[in-house]
Amino acid sequence: MGDVRWLTETEIDTWLKFRSVVELYPGLLDSQLRRDSQMTHMEYQVLAMLSEAPDRTLRMTTLAARTTSSLTRMSHVVTRLAQRGIVARSACALDGRATNVTLTDEGHDLLVAAAPGHVTQVRESFLDALSPAQLRQLDDICDSILTRIDPEGKMTAR
Amino acid sequence: MGDVRWLTETEIDTWLKFRSVVELYPGLLDSQLRRDSQMTHMEYQVLAMLSEAPDRTLRMTTLAARTTSSLTRMSHVVTRLAQRGIVARSACALDGRATNVTLTDEGHDLLVAAAPGHVTQVRESFLDALSPAQLRQLDDICDSILTRIDPEGKMTAR
DNA sequence: AGCAAATTATTGAATCATCAACCAATCACG
DNA sequence: CGTGATTGGTTGATGATTCAATAATTTGCT
């Protein structure tokens, strides 16, 4: 239990900026997708990950890991998407505990319709805001941070 | 209405990492503060900003801007903090529309008790994860992003 | 002065996330 | 081969955030 190392002025500045970004960014993504495509960013991410998976199907745990979601949260998200006919749940033949989630055709149509707006948002607020050098720097920076906050890579599996 | 510029593989990689960070980070801060100090990160930020203000008092709008919060959200947060005796609302003498929010002594004690744990969390998950060069890079990167997502600086006033 | 527009803030309903508790299936290992 | 531990997943209650609507005050203009 050593003493706390308080932050310097410079550290506070950088920290508060970073804090603003992580606090503001999720809401930005949510509001564009909600407004234009009636879905949250987490829902979009689910559709995107399923659309790239074999048979457009993934297990709950995998889906949660690929979208940085807790299993609990994913369960609620999938319940809502299933009620809307966007995904379908099914039992996994290989493991009786597991649940498979499949993207329906309807869900795929929804993703196709939502993608341009979302990609444009990502370009305008992120990719086009930074130089190629900054993007490379940020890639490394995110690696370092993720190593600290999710050492096992449980939440960030690819 | 031009065509969408889809993302390259490299862009997708960087984007998904960044996305993971912004998605994971707020929850990390919340869970440490909730566990150790019975408050959310937004509540901590309110206490921190008030503690540095003259008379430990700020107007709602200023408080919202300094904590990257909407006014609506801040109104709810302040209602809860006031119920717990951590802050006090009062009318602003200069502008009949405005509300002042003041940190109580009890609130200040709570902040003092919570600060070491929070600062340690910030060091371990952020400042100590990055080199001095990376911190400088990230400072610039955050400036660029914030310019895009909050051009007027409405949410990020200091 | 007088009135429209903008600013400041609050409220209530709906939505979403988190936490704790739980259940069922599989694994590890004596 | 059985039993305790682990893994995979769901549920319901609680709490926080957003959205839309509303109200009161001030500002800008003529």
Coordinates of C-alpha atoms (C1' of nucleotides) in Angstrom, one line a residue:
Chain A
M1 CA 0.0 0.0 0.0
G2 CA 2.4 2.8 -1.1
D3 CA 1.3 6.4 -1.3
V4 CA -0.6 7.5 -4.4
R5 CA 1.3 9.1 -7.2
W6 CA -1.0 12.1 -8.0
L7 CA -1.1 13.4 -11.6
T8 CA 0.9 16.2 -13.0
E9 CA -0.8 19.0 -14.9
T10 CA 0.2 17.5 -18.2
E11 CA -1.1 14.1 -17.2
I12 CA -4.4 15.6 -16.1
D13 CA -4.7 17.4 -19.5
T14 CA -4.1 14.3 -21.5
W15 CA -6.3 12.2 -19.2
L16 CA -9.3 14.5 -19.4
K17 CA -9.1 14.6 -23.2
F18 CA -8.9 10.9 -23.4
R19 CA -11.7 10.7 -20.9
S20 CA -13.8 13.0 -23.1
V21 CA -13.3 10.9 -26.1
V22 CA -14.2 7.6 -24.5
E23 CA -17.2 9.2 -22.8
L24 CA -18.5 10.9 -25.9
Y25 CA -17.7 8.4 -28.6
P26 CA -20.2 5.6 -27.8
G27 CA -23.1 8.0 -27.7
L28 CA -22.1 9.4 -31.0
L29 CA -22.2 6.0 -32.7
D30 CA -25.5 5.1 -30.9
S31 CA -27.2 8.3 -31.9
Q32 CA -26.4 8.1 -35.6
L33 CA -27.5 4.4 -35.8
R34 CA -30.6 5.0 -33.8
R35 CA -31.6 8.0 -35.9
D36 CA -30.9 6.4 -39.3
S37 CA -31.4 2.7 -38.7
Q38 CA -33.3 2.1 -35.5
M39 CA -30.5 0.2 -33.8
T40 CA -27.8 0.7 -31.3
H41 CA -24.1 0.4 -32.0
M42 CA -24.0 -2.8 -30.0
E43 CA -26.8 -4.2 -32.2
Y44 CA -24.9 -3.1 -35.3
Q45 CA -21.8 -4.8 -34.1
V46 CA -23.7 -8.0 -33.5
L47 CA -25.1 -8.0 -37.0
A48 CA -21.7 -7.2 -38.5
M49 CA -20.0 -10.0 -36.7
L50 CA -22.7 -12.5 -37.5
S51 CA -22.6 -11.5 -41.2
E52 CA -18.9 -12.4 -41.5
A53 CA -19.2 -15.7 -39.6
P54 CA -19.6 -19.1 -41.3
D55 CA -23.4 -19.8 -41.7
R56 CA -23.9 -16.3 -40.3
T57 CA -23.8 -18.1 -36.9
L58 CA -21.9 -17.7 -33.7
R59 CA -22.2 -18.9 -30.2
M60 CA -23.2 -16.4 -27.5
T61 CA -19.8 -16.4 -25.8
T62 CA -18.0 -15.8 -29.1
L63 CA -20.4 -13.1 -30.1
A64 CA -19.9 -11.4 -26.7
A65 CA -16.1 -11.5 -27.0
R66 CA -16.1 -10.1 -30.6
T67 CA -18.3 -7.2 -29.6
T68 CA -16.7 -6.3 -26.2
S69 CA -19.9 -7.3 -24.4
S70 CA -20.6 -9.2 -21.2
L71 CA -22.5 -12.4 -21.7
T72 CA -25.4 -11.0 -19.7
R73 CA -25.6 -7.9 -21.9
M74 CA -25.4 -10.0 -25.0
S75 CA -28.2 -12.2 -23.8
H76 CA -30.5 -9.2 -23.4
V77 CA -29.4 -7.8 -26.8
V78 CA -30.1 -11.1 -28.6
T79 CA -33.4 -11.4 -26.9
R80 CA -34.5 -8.0 -28.3
L81 CA -33.1 -8.8 -31.7
A82 CA -34.8 -12.2 -31.8
Q83 CA -38.1 -10.5 -30.9
R84 CA -37.7 -8.3 -33.9
G85 CA -36.8 -11.2 -36.2
I86 CA -33.3 -10.0 -36.9
V87 CA -31.5 -13.0 -35.4
A88 CA -32.6 -16.5 -34.4
R89 CA -31.5 -18.6 -31.4
S90 CA -30.9 -22.3 -31.7
A91 CA -29.3 -25.0 -29.5
C92 CA -25.7 -26.0 -30.2
A93 CA -25.4 -29.6 -31.3
L94 CA -21.8 -30.0 -30.1
D95 CA -22.3 -28.5 -26.6
G96 CA -25.6 -28.8 -24.8
R97 CA -24.9 -25.7 -22.8
A98 CA -24.2 -23.4 -25.7
T99 CA -26.6 -21.3 -27.8
N100 CA -26.1 -20.5 -31.4
V101 CA -27.2 -17.1 -32.8
T102 CA -27.9 -16.8 -36.5
L103 CA -28.5 -13.7 -38.6
T104 CA -31.8 -13.9 -40.5
D105 CA -32.2 -12.7 -44.1
E106 CA -34.2 -9.8 -42.7
G107 CA -31.4 -9.0 -40.3
H108 CA -28.9 -9.1 -43.2
D109 CA -31.0 -6.6 -45.2
L110 CA -31.1 -4.4 -42.2
L111 CA -27.3 -4.5 -41.9
V112 CA -26.8 -3.7 -45.6
A113 CA -29.1 -0.8 -45.2
A114 CA -27.3 0.5 -42.1
A115 CA -23.8 0.0 -43.2
P116 CA -23.2 3.1 -45.5
G117 CA -24.4 5.5 -42.8
H118 CA -22.3 3.9 -40.1
V119 CA -19.1 3.7 -42.3
T120 CA -19.5 7.3 -43.2
Q121 CA -19.8 8.2 -39.6
V122 CA -16.6 6.2 -38.8
R123 CA -14.8 8.0 -41.6
E124 CA -15.9 11.4 -40.6
S125 CA -15.4 11.2 -36.9
F126 CA -12.3 8.9 -36.8
L127 CA -10.4 7.8 -39.9
D128 CA -10.5 11.1 -41.8
A129 CA -9.8 13.0 -38.6
L130 CA -6.3 11.4 -38.3
S131 CA -3.2 11.2 -40.4
P132 CA -1.9 7.8 -41.5
A133 CA 0.9 8.2 -39.0
Q134 CA -1.6 9.0 -36.2
L135 CA -3.6 5.9 -37.1
R136 CA -0.5 3.8 -36.8
Q137 CA 0.3 5.4 -33.4
L138 CA -3.2 4.9 -32.2
D139 CA -3.2 1.3 -33.2
D140 CA -0.2 0.7 -30.9
I141 CA -1.7 2.8 -28.2
C142 CA -4.9 0.8 -28.2
D143 CA -2.9 -2.4 -28.1
S144 CA -1.1 -1.1 -24.9
I145 CA -4.3 0.0 -23.3
L146 CA -6.2 -3.2 -24.1
T147 CA -3.3 -5.3 -22.7
R148 CA -3.8 -3.5 -19.4
I149 CA -7.6 -3.5 -19.2
D150 CA -8.2 -6.9 -20.8
P151 CA -5.0 -8.9 -20.3
E152 CA -6.6 -12.2 -21.3
G153 CA -8.2 -10.7 -24.4
K154 CA -11.6 -12.1 -23.2
M155 CA -13.5 -9.1 -24.4
T156 CA -11.6 -8.5 -27.6
A157 CA -11.2 -11.9 -29.3
R158 CA -11.0 -11.9 -33.1
Chain B
M1 CA -24.8 11.5 -52.3
G2 CA -21.5 9.9 -53.4
D3 CA -20.6 6.3 -53.0
V4 CA -19.4 5.0 -49.6
R5 CA -15.7 4.6 -49.2
W6 CA -15.6 1.2 -47.5
L7 CA -12.8 0.4 -45.0
T8 CA -9.5 -1.3 -45.8
E9 CA -8.4 -4.3 -43.7
T10 CA -5.9 -2.1 -41.8
E11 CA -8.6 0.5 -41.2
I12 CA -10.9 -2.1 -39.9
D13 CA -8.2 -3.4 -37.5
T14 CA -7.5 0.0 -36.1
W15 CA -11.1 0.9 -35.9
L16 CA -12.1 -2.2 -34.0
K17 CA -9.3 -1.7 -31.5
F18 CA -10.3 1.9 -30.9
R19 CA -13.9 0.8 -30.7
S20 CA -13.0 -1.8 -28.0
V21 CA -11.2 0.9 -26.0
V22 CA -14.0 3.4 -26.1
E23 CA -16.6 0.7 -25.4
L24 CA -14.7 -0.9 -22.5
Y25 CA -13.1 2.1 -20.8
P26 CA -16.2 3.8 -19.3
G27 CA -17.3 0.5 -17.7
L28 CA -13.9 0.0 -16.2
L29 CA -13.9 3.4 -14.5
D30 CA -17.5 2.9 -13.3
S31 CA -16.9 -0.5 -11.8
Q32 CA -13.9 0.5 -9.8
L33 CA -15.6 3.6 -8.4
R34 CA -18.8 1.8 -7.7
R35 CA -17.0 -1.1 -5.9
D36 CA -14.7 1.0 -3.8
S37 CA -16.6 4.3 -3.4
Q38 CA -20.3 3.8 -4.2
M39 CA -20.3 6.3 -7.0
T40 CA -20.2 6.3 -10.8
H41 CA -17.5 7.9 -12.8
M42 CA -19.8 10.7 -13.9
E43 CA -20.5 11.4 -10.2
Y44 CA -16.8 11.4 -9.4
Q45 CA -16.2 13.8 -12.2
V46 CA -18.9 16.1 -10.8
L47 CA -17.3 16.1 -7.4
A48 CA -13.9 16.6 -8.9
M49 CA -15.0 19.6 -11.0
L50 CA -16.9 21.2 -8.2
S51 CA -14.0 20.8 -5.8
E52 CA -11.8 22.9 -8.0
A53 CA -14.3 25.6 -8.7
P54 CA -14.5 28.9 -6.7
D55 CA -16.8 28.4 -3.7
R56 CA -17.0 24.7 -4.9
T57 CA -19.9 25.9 -7.0
L58 CA -20.8 25.7 -10.7
R59 CA -23.8 26.3 -12.8
M60 CA -25.6 23.3 -14.3
T61 CA -24.6 24.1 -17.8
T62 CA -20.9 24.6 -16.9
L63 CA -20.9 21.4 -14.9
A64 CA -22.4 19.5 -17.8
A65 CA -19.8 20.9 -20.2
R66 CA -16.9 20.1 -18.0
T67 CA -17.9 16.5 -17.6
T68 CA -19.0 15.8 -21.2
S69 CA -22.6 15.3 -20.0
S70 CA -25.9 16.5 -21.5
L71 CA -27.8 18.9 -19.4
T72 CA -30.6 16.4 -19.0
R73 CA -28.2 13.7 -17.7
M74 CA -26.6 16.2 -15.4
S75 CA -29.9 17.2 -14.0
H76 CA -30.6 13.6 -13.0
V77 CA -27.1 13.1 -11.6
V78 CA -27.4 16.2 -9.5
T79 CA -30.8 15.1 -8.2
R80 CA -29.4 11.8 -7.0
L81 CA -26.3 13.5 -5.5
A82 CA -28.5 16.1 -3.7
Q83 CA -30.7 13.4 -2.3
R84 CA -27.6 11.8 -0.8
G85 CA -26.4 15.2 0.6
I86 CA -23.3 15.3 -1.5
V87 CA -24.2 18.4 -3.4
A88 CA -26.7 21.2 -2.9
R89 CA -28.8 23.1 -5.5
S90 CA -29.4 26.8 -5.2
A91 CA -30.8 29.5 -7.4
C92 CA -28.4 31.7 -9.2
A93 CA -28.7 35.4 -8.3
L94 CA -27.4 36.7 -11.6
D95 CA -29.6 34.7 -13.9
G96 CA -33.1 33.5 -12.8
R97 CA -32.9 30.6 -15.2
A98 CA -29.7 29.1 -13.9
T99 CA -29.1 26.7 -11.0
N100 CA -26.0 26.6 -9.0
V101 CA -24.6 23.4 -7.6
T102 CA -22.4 23.4 -4.6
L103 CA -20.2 20.6 -3.2
T104 CA -21.1 20.0 0.5
D105 CA -18.4 19.2 3.1
E106 CA -19.7 15.6 3.2
G107 CA -19.3 15.5 -0.6
H108 CA -15.8 16.8 -0.3
D109 CA -14.9 14.1 2.2
L110 CA -16.3 11.5 -0.2
L111 CA -14.2 12.8 -3.0
V112 CA -11.0 12.8 -0.8
A113 CA -11.8 9.2 0.1
A114 CA -12.4 8.1 -3.5
A115 CA -9.5 9.9 -5.2
P116 CA -6.6 7.6 -4.4
G117 CA -8.4 4.5 -5.8
H118 CA -9.5 6.4 -8.9
V119 CA -6.1 7.9 -9.5
T120 CA -4.4 4.5 -9.1
Q121 CA -6.9 3.1 -11.6
V122 CA -6.0 5.9 -14.1
R123 CA -2.3 5.2 -13.7
E124 CA -2.6 1.5 -14.0
S125 CA -4.9 1.4 -17.0
F126 CA -3.8 4.5 -18.8
L127 CA -0.8 6.6 -17.9
D128 CA 1.5 3.7 -16.9
A129 CA 0.4 1.7 -20.0
L130 CA 1.9 4.3 -22.4
S131 CA 5.3 5.8 -23.0
P132 CA 5.8 9.6 -22.7
A133 CA 5.9 9.8 -26.5
Q134 CA 2.7 7.9 -26.8
L135 CA 1.0 10.1 -24.3
R136 CA 2.0 13.1 -26.4
Q137 CA 0.8 11.4 -29.5
L138 CA -2.5 10.5 -27.9
D139 CA -3.0 14.1 -26.7
D140 CA -2.8 15.3 -30.3
I141 CA -5.0 12.4 -31.5
C142 CA -7.7 13.3 -29.0
D143 CA -7.6 16.9 -30.0
S144 CA -8.2 15.9 -33.6
I145 CA -11.0 13.6 -32.7
L146 CA -12.7 16.0 -30.4
T147 CA -12.5 18.7 -33.1
R148 CA -14.6 16.4 -35.3
I149 CA -17.1 15.1 -32.8
D150 CA -17.5 18.3 -30.8
P151 CA -16.5 21.2 -33.0
E152 CA -17.9 23.9 -30.8
G153 CA -16.3 22.4 -27.7
K154 CA -19.7 22.5 -26.1
M155 CA -19.1 19.2 -24.3
T156 CA -15.5 19.7 -23.4
A157 CA -15.2 23.2 -22.0
R158 CA -12.4 23.9 -19.5
Chain C
dA1 C1' -42.2 48.9 -24.2
dG2 C1' -43.4 44.5 -26.4
dC3 C1' -42.8 40.2 -28.4
dA4 C1' -40.4 36.3 -30.7
dA5 C1' -36.5 33.6 -30.2
dA6 C1' -32.9 31.6 -27.6
dT7 C1' -31.2 29.9 -23.1
dT8 C1' -31.4 27.2 -18.8
dA9 C1' -33.2 23.7 -16.5
dT10 C1' -36.4 20.0 -15.0
dT11 C1' -39.6 16.0 -15.5
dG12 C1' -41.5 11.4 -16.7
dA13 C1' -41.5 7.6 -19.7
dA14 C1' -38.9 4.3 -22.3
dT15 C1' -34.7 2.0 -23.1
dC16 C1' -30.6 -0.1 -21.9
dA17 C1' -26.8 -2.0 -18.9
dT18 C1' -25.4 -4.1 -14.6
dC19 C1' -25.6 -7.0 -10.8
dA20 C1' -26.8 -11.1 -8.3
dA21 C1' -28.9 -15.3 -8.4
dC22 C1' -29.8 -19.2 -10.7
dC23 C1' -29.9 -23.5 -13.7
dA24 C1' -28.1 -26.9 -16.8
dA25 C1' -24.4 -29.3 -19.2
dT26 C1' -19.7 -30.6 -19.3
dC27 C1' -15.1 -31.4 -17.5
dA28 C1' -11.5 -33.1 -14.3
dC29 C1' -9.9 -36.4 -11.6
dG30 C1' -9.6 -39.6 -7.9
Chain D
dC1 C1' -17.8 -43.6 -13.1
dG2 C1' -19.4 -40.3 -10.0
dT3 C1' -19.0 -36.0 -7.9
dG4 C1' -17.2 -31.2 -7.3
dA5 C1' -15.8 -27.5 -10.1
dT6 C1' -16.1 -25.0 -14.2
dT7 C1' -18.3 -23.3 -18.3
dG8 C1' -22.3 -21.4 -20.9
dG9 C1' -26.3 -19.0 -20.6
dT10 C1' -30.7 -16.8 -18.8
dT11 C1' -33.6 -14.1 -15.8
dG12 C1' -35.5 -10.3 -12.9
dA13 C1' -34.6 -6.4 -10.2
dT14 C1' -32.3 -2.2 -10.0
dG15 C1' -30.2 1.8 -11.7
dA16 C1' -28.6 5.0 -15.2
dT17 C1' -29.2 7.4 -19.7
dT18 C1' -31.8 9.2 -23.4
dC19 C1' -35.7 11.4 -25.6
dA20 C1' -39.6 14.4 -25.9
dA21 C1' -42.2 17.6 -23.7
dT22 C1' -42.6 21.5 -20.7
dA23 C1' -41.7 25.7 -18.1
dA24 C1' -39.5 30.0 -16.8
dT25 C1' -36.2 33.6 -17.7
dT26 C1' -33.5 36.4 -20.5
dT27 C1' -32.0 38.4 -24.8
dG28 C1' -32.5 40.7 -29.2
dC29 C1' -35.1 43.6 -32.2
dT30 C1' -38.2 47.0 -33.7

